[in-house]
XYZ file of C-alpha atoms in Angstrom:
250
model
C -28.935 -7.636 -78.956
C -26.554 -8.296 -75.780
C -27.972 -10.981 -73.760
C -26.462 -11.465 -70.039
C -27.070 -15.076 -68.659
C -28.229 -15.387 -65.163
C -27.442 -18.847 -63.608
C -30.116 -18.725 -60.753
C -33.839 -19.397 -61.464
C -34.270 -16.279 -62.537
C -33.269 -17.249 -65.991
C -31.912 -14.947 -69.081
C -32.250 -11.346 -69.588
C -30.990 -8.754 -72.206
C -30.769 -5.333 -72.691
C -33.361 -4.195 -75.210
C -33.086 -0.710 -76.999
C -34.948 -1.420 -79.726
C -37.753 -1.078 -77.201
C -38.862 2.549 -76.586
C -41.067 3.891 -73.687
C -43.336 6.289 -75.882
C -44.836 3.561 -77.825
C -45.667 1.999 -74.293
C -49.419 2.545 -73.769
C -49.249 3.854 -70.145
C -47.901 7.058 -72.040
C -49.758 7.423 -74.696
C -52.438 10.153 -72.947
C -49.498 11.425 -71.296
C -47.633 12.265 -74.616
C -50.794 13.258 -76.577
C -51.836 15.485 -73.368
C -48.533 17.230 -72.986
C -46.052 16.316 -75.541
C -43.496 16.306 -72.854
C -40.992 13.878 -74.005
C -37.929 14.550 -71.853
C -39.507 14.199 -68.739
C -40.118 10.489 -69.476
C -36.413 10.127 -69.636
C -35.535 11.433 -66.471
C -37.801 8.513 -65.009
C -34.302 6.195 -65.208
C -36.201 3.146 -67.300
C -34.158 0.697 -69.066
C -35.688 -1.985 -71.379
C -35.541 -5.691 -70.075
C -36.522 -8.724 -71.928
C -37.255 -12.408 -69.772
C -37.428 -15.258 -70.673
C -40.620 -17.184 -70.242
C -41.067 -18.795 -66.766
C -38.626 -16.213 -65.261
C -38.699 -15.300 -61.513
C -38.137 -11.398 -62.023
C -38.837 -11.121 -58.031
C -39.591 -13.193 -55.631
C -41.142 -12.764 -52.106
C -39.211 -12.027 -48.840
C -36.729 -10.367 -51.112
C -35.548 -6.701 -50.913
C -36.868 -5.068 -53.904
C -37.034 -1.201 -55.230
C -37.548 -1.740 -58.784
C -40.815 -0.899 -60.866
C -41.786 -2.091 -63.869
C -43.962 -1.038 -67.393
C -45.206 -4.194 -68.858
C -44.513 -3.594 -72.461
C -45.133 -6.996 -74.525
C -45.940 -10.276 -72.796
C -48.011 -11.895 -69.812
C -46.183 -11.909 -66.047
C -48.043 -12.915 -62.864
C -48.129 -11.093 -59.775
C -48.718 -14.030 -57.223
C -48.283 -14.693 -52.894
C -46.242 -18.158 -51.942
C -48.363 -20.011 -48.890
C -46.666 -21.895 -46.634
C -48.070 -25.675 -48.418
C -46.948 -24.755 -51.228
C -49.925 -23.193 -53.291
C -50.142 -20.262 -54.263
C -52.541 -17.435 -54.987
C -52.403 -15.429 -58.176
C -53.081 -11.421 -57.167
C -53.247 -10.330 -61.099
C -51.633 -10.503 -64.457
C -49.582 -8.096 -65.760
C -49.995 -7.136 -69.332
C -49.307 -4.310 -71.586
C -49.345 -0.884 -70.285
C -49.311 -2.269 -66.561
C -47.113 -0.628 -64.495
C -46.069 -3.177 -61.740
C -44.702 -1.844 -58.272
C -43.492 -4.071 -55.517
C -43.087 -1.789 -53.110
C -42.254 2.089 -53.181
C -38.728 1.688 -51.190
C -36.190 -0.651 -50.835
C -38.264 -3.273 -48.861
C -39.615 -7.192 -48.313
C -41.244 -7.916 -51.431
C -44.878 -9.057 -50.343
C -45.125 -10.934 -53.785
C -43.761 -12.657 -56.372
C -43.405 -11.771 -60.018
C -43.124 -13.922 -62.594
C -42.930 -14.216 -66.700
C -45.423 -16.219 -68.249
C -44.540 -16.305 -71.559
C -41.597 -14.176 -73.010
C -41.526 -10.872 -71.248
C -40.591 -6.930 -72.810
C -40.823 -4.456 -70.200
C -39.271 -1.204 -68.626
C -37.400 -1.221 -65.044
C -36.298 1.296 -63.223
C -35.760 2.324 -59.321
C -38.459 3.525 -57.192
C -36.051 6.402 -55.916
C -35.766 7.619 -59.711
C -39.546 7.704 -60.378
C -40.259 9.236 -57.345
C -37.541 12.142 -57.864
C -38.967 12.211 -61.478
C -42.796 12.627 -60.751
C -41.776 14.937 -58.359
C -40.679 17.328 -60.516
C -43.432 16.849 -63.272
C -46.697 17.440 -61.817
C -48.357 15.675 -65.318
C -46.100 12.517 -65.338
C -46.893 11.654 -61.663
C -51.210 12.676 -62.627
C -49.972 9.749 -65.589
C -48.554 7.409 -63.182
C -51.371 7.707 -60.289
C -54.102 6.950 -62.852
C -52.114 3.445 -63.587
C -51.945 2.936 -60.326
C -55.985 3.931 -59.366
C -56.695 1.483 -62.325
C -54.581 -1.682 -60.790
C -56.866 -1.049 -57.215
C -59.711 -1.181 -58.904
C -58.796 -4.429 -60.565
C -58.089 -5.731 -57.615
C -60.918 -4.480 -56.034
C -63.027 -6.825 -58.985
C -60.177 -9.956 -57.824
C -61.169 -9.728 -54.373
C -65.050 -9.425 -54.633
C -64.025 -12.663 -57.329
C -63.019 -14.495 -54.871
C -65.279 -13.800 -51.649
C -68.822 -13.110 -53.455
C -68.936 -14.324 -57.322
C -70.210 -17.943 -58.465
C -67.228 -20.141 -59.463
C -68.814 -19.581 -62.812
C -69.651 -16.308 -63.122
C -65.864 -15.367 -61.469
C -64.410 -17.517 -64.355
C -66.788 -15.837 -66.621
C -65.825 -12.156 -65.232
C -61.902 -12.997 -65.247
C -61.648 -13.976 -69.060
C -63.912 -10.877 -69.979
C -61.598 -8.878 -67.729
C -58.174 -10.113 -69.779
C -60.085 -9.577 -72.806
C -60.953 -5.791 -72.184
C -57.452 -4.867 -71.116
C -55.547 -6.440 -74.215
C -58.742 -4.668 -76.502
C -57.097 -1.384 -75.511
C -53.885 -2.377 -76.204
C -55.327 -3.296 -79.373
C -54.695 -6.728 -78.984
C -58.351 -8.121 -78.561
C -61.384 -7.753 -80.408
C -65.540 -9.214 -79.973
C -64.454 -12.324 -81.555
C -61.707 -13.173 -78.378
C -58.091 -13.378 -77.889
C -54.891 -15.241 -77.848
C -54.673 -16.659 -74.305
C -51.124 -18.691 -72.973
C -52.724 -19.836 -69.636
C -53.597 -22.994 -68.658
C -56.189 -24.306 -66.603
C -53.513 -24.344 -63.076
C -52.642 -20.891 -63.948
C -56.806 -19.577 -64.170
C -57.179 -21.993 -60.686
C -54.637 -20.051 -59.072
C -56.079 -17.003 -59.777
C -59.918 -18.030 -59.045
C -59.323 -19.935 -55.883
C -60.442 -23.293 -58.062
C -59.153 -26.893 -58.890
C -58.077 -27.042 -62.198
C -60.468 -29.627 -62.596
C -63.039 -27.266 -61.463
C -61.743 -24.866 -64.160
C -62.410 -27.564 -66.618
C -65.649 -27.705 -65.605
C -66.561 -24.228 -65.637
C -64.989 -24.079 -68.904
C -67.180 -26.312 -69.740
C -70.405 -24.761 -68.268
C -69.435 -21.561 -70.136
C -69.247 -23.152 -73.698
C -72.195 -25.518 -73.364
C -74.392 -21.981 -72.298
C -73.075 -20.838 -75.445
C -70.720 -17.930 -74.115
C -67.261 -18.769 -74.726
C -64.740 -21.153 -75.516
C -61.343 -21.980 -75.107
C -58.983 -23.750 -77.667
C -55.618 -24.000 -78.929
C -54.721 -21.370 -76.444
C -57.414 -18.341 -77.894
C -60.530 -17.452 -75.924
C -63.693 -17.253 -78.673
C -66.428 -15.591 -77.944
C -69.963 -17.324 -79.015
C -72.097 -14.437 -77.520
C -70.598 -11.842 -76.118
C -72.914 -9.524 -75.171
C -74.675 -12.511 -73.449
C -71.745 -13.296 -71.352
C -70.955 -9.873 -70.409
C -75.038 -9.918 -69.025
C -74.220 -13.109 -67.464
C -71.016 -11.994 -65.412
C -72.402 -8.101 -64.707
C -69.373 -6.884 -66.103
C -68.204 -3.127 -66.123
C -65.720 -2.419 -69.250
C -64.862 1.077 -67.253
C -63.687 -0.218 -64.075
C -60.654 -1.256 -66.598
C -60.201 1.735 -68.449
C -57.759 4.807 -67.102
């Protein structure tokens, strides 16, 4: 593998072919639907491994690229001018992540959480590609449908839920999209964030993620430790947070 150092914050990436976009989940109806194959290539992807902690784009910066999260957790997240900033979503497997549709101000930042697979390619070349397969862009419009509706859930989050029940609703929500990746199952998941990261994301203190943390294990829903979310009831906590598995599925 052929690894190209980058000396700015954005750290290291490398060329990946041992990577292919039919095993990436975002295809998988797509292929089993139509068993078009070509058409994928004409989308322009290349694979793309970061580094963890990578800034893949930042705000304020011209950007045309989308991505296919293919292994890995990345944040989507918006700079304020103190300093803070507020987490939009992560991206995970089978996310397709676009910053904007032309060349353009990025209005966010993306970043790599832990060591980062995915697929990049320019807007223009998706755009030309759906255009010319009816099915791919039907594919491509359901990922993005999905992503509004998620942050649909983010938004009402942060303006209506209980601190508790959004920290309850969040960690179910991570949970259901790695189950259909197959990376998740009743009894939890592996989990890299930490307590600033889940603050960012709620609109908390991390020591008011502690807390709820807290809260949550002593009612007997969940748990987190040594970086995996365990489930002590699950059912229970998916009463407690009124959660909706579809609004997550394509």
């Amino acid at each position: 593998m052929l690894y190209a150092e980058n000396k700015g914050k954005r750290g290291m990436m490398s060329s990946s072919p041992d990577i292919r976009l039919l095993d990436n989940p975002i295809f998988h109806r797509f292929i089993k639907k139509y068993g078009e194959v070509t058409s994928l290539n004409d989308l322009g992807f290349s694979a793309r491994r970061y580094m963890a902690h990578t800034s893949i784009a930042r705000q304020g910066e011209r950007e045309d690229r989308v991505f296919i999260i293919h292994s890995g957790w990345g944040c989507l997240y918006k700079d304020l001018p103190d300093g803070e900033r507020q987490i939009i979503d992560f991206t995970l497997i089978g996310d397709a992540v676009s910053l904007q549709s032309t060349e353009a101000e990025a209005q966010s930042s993306f970043t790599s959480i832990t060591d980062l697979a995915v697929f990049e390619a320019r807007a223009a070349s998706v755009l030309a590609a759906i255009g010319r397969t009816p099915p791919l862009a039907e594919t491509l419009l359901a990922a993005s449908a999905r992503q509004r509706r998620i942050l649909v859930e983010h938004m009402t989050n942060l303006g209506r839920r209980t601190a508790l029940v959004r920290t309850a609703h969040l960690l179910l929500e991570l949970w259901t999209r790695l189950e259909a990746a197959g990376m998740a199952d009743s009894s939890g998941y592996d989990c890299p964030l930490t307590q600033y990261d889940l603050a960012d994301a709620l609109g908390l203190t991390a020591i008011h993620v502690n807390r709820m943390l807290r809260e949550l294990r002593e009612h007997g829903f969940l748990s987190i430790r040594k970086g995996r979310v365990e489930f002590i009831e699950i059912e229970s906590v998916i009463e407690f947070a009124d959660f909706d598995k579809t609004i997550y599925q394509n």
